[in-house]
Short mmCIF file of C-alpha atoms in Angstrom, two decimals:
data_model
loop_
_atom_site.label_atom_id
_atom_site.label_comp_id
_atom_site.label_asym_id
_atom_site.label_seq_id
_atom_site.Cartn_x
_atom_site.Cartn_y
_atom_site.Cartn_z
CA MET A 3 16.19 10.16 -22.58
CA ASP A 4 13.64 8.40 -20.41
CA VAL A 5 10.14 8.62 -21.83
CA THR A 6 7.27 7.60 -19.61
CA SER A 7 3.76 7.16 -20.84
CA THR A 8 0.85 8.70 -19.03
CA GLN A 9 -2.79 8.24 -19.71
CA ILE A 10 -4.60 11.43 -20.60
CA THR A 11 -8.37 11.61 -20.61
CA TYR A 12 -9.97 14.20 -22.84
CA ASP A 13 -13.50 15.45 -22.33
CA ILE A 14 -14.61 15.93 -25.92
CA SER A 15 -18.22 16.63 -24.99
CA ALA A 16 -17.23 20.26 -24.42
CA TYR A 17 -16.27 20.46 -28.10
CA ALA A 18 -19.31 18.69 -29.52
CA GLN A 19 -21.12 21.91 -30.37
CA LEU A 20 -18.04 23.41 -32.03
CA ASP A 21 -17.46 20.16 -33.92
CA GLU A 22 -21.03 20.24 -35.24
CA GLN A 23 -20.63 23.90 -36.27
CA LEU A 24 -17.39 23.05 -38.09
CA ARG A 25 -19.20 20.39 -40.11
CA ILE A 26 -21.77 22.95 -41.22
CA LYS A 27 -19.37 25.90 -41.71
CA PRO A 28 -15.75 24.76 -42.06
CA GLU A 29 -14.49 28.35 -42.16
CA LEU A 30 -15.31 28.80 -38.46
CA TYR A 31 -11.74 27.84 -37.62
CA LEU A 32 -10.94 31.43 -38.52
CA ASP A 33 -12.07 32.65 -35.12
CA ARG A 34 -9.04 31.11 -33.42
CA TYR A 35 -6.19 31.55 -35.84
CA PHE A 36 -6.88 34.42 -38.21
CA TYR A 37 -8.12 37.98 -37.95
CA VAL A 38 -10.17 40.26 -40.15
CA ARG A 39 -9.62 43.90 -39.23
CA MET A 40 -11.63 46.64 -40.89
CA ALA A 41 -9.98 50.00 -41.45
CA PRO A 42 -12.01 53.23 -41.41
CA ASN A 43 -12.06 53.17 -45.23
CA LYS A 44 -13.89 49.78 -45.03
CA LEU A 45 -10.95 47.76 -46.39
CA CYS A 46 -10.28 44.57 -44.44
CA VAL A 47 -6.84 43.25 -43.53
CA ILE A 48 -6.44 39.47 -43.19
CA GLY A 49 -3.64 38.03 -41.05
CA LEU A 50 -2.66 35.66 -38.26
CA ALA A 51 -4.41 36.21 -34.94
CA SER A 52 -2.39 36.35 -31.73
CA SER A 53 -3.76 32.89 -30.83
CA HIS A 54 -2.20 31.26 -33.92
CA PRO A 55 0.42 28.61 -33.04
CA LEU A 56 3.00 30.36 -35.22
CA LEU A 57 2.82 33.42 -32.95
CA ASP A 58 3.23 31.42 -29.74
CA PRO A 59 6.97 30.97 -28.97
CA GLU A 60 6.29 27.87 -26.85
CA LEU A 61 4.21 26.12 -29.52
CA ARG A 62 6.62 27.16 -32.27
CA LYS A 63 9.25 24.91 -30.66
CA HIS A 64 7.07 21.95 -31.67
CA ILE A 65 5.89 23.08 -35.09
CA GLY A 66 9.06 24.74 -36.36
CA ASP A 67 9.70 28.09 -37.94
CA VAL A 68 8.01 29.51 -41.01
CA ILE A 69 10.10 28.60 -44.04
CA LYS A 70 7.75 29.45 -46.91
CA VAL A 71 4.55 31.34 -47.69
CA GLU A 72 3.05 30.05 -50.91
CA PHE A 73 0.26 32.17 -52.38
CA ALA A 74 -2.43 30.49 -54.45
CA ASP A 75 -1.95 30.86 -58.20
CA ASN A 76 -5.24 32.74 -58.63
CA VAL A 77 -4.06 35.27 -56.02
CA LYS A 78 -0.60 35.72 -57.56
CA ASN A 79 -2.01 36.05 -61.08
CA SER A 80 -4.85 38.41 -60.19
CA VAL A 81 -4.94 41.76 -61.94
CA ILE A 82 -5.14 44.52 -59.34
CA LYS A 83 -5.46 47.78 -61.22
CA GLY A 84 -7.95 50.40 -62.26
CA LYS A 85 -10.04 52.85 -60.31
CA ARG A 86 -12.59 50.38 -59.00
CA LYS A 87 -10.46 47.22 -59.34
CA LYS A 88 -13.13 45.66 -61.58
CA GLN A 89 -10.71 43.04 -62.90
CA SER A 90 -9.52 42.02 -59.44
CA LEU A 91 -10.04 38.53 -58.06
CA ARG A 92 -13.47 37.97 -56.51
CA LEU A 93 -13.19 36.15 -53.19
CA MET A 94 -15.54 34.00 -51.17
CA PRO A 95 -14.96 33.32 -47.43
CA SER A 96 -13.55 29.88 -48.26
CA THR A 97 -11.19 31.08 -51.02
CA LYS A 98 -7.62 29.97 -50.33
CA LEU A 99 -5.20 32.89 -50.20
CA CYS A 100 -1.98 31.14 -49.23
CA THR A 101 -0.36 28.22 -47.44
CA ILE A 102 2.21 28.78 -44.71
CA HIS A 103 4.83 26.01 -44.47
CA THR A 104 6.95 25.30 -41.36
CA SER A 105 10.32 23.58 -40.95
CA ASP A 106 8.59 20.59 -39.32
CA GLY A 107 6.41 19.99 -42.38
CA LYS A 108 3.21 21.54 -41.02
CA GLU A 109 1.03 23.59 -43.34
CA TYR A 110 -1.48 26.28 -42.45
CA VAL A 111 -3.99 27.40 -45.07
CA VAL A 112 -5.13 31.01 -44.89
CA ARG A 113 -8.55 31.72 -46.41
CA ALA A 114 -10.22 35.00 -47.31
CA ALA A 115 -12.80 34.77 -44.48
CA ILE A 116 -15.07 37.37 -46.10
CA LYS A 117 -16.72 37.91 -49.46
CA GLY A 118 -15.09 40.68 -51.47
CA VAL A 119 -12.46 41.77 -53.97
CA LEU A 120 -8.72 41.28 -53.53
CA MET A 121 -7.06 44.68 -53.31
CA GLU A 122 -3.55 43.59 -52.37
CA TRP A 123 -1.61 40.50 -51.35
CA ASN A 124 1.56 40.79 -49.31
CA ALA A 125 4.28 39.83 -51.80
CA ARG A 126 6.93 40.51 -49.13
CA LEU A 127 5.96 37.21 -47.51
CA GLU A 128 7.37 35.31 -50.48
CA THR A 129 10.84 36.77 -49.99
CA ASP A 130 10.68 37.06 -46.18
CA PRO A 131 8.26 34.38 -44.89
CA THR A 132 9.35 34.83 -41.25
CA LEU A 133 7.65 38.23 -41.34
CA VAL A 134 4.40 36.38 -40.59
CA SER A 135 5.58 35.35 -37.13
CA ARG A 136 8.34 37.90 -36.49
CA CYS A 137 6.31 41.04 -37.19
CA PRO A 138 2.58 40.25 -37.57
CA GLU A 139 1.65 43.88 -38.35
CA GLN A 140 3.81 43.84 -41.50
CA GLY A 141 3.17 40.13 -42.06
CA PHE A 142 -0.48 40.53 -43.00
CA VAL A 143 -1.64 38.21 -45.79
CA ALA A 144 -4.05 40.29 -47.86
CA ILE A 145 -6.26 43.36 -48.07
CA ILE A 146 -9.82 42.79 -49.23
CA LYS A 147 -12.56 45.22 -50.19
CA PRO A 148 -15.83 43.72 -48.88
CA SER A 149 -18.61 43.23 -51.40
CA THR A 150 -21.03 45.22 -49.22
CA ASP A 151 -20.90 48.21 -46.88
CA ASP A 152 -23.05 46.43 -44.30
CA ASN A 153 -20.70 45.49 -41.44
CA GLN A 154 -23.12 42.87 -40.12
CA LYS A 155 -23.12 41.04 -43.44
CA ILE A 156 -19.35 41.34 -43.79
CA PHE A 157 -18.67 39.73 -40.44
CA SER A 158 -21.63 37.34 -40.34
CA ASP A 159 -19.35 34.27 -40.66
CA CYS A 160 -16.67 35.62 -38.34
CA VAL A 161 -16.54 35.11 -34.59
CA PRO A 162 -15.75 38.22 -32.52
CA GLU A 163 -12.48 38.22 -30.61
CA ILE A 164 -13.02 37.67 -26.90
#
């Protein structure tokens, strides 16, 4: 295989503003790779956005297939019961929900993205991790009840999908 080197010039000035925002609010990466969808009952579903590399067949050739979804211990051990789920895990936008591992050794951390209470985590992903990329609707990561009913506050740290 003949490999030739080419010089590529990147214009990073276009990313300077985003880079500065990422230093201030590291959870802003969520706008590209993860979604927060609110159902009519105000529960929010967290999952991989269509722009995530694991959902792009061309990029997946370079990063490998999903081989494991490892939920954080606090998520797996959370008590989700009772009428108002008072004992459920309290989440902050930066709370780690799980790590997705690929066959090429890459890892993708999925965070809560919003402040709220964990209502459900998708245990099916532990037995069938490919569900994340094979069927994103069923491969959601978690369902969260926001800590407020104010939609503006809920999505204040999220970037709207364009």
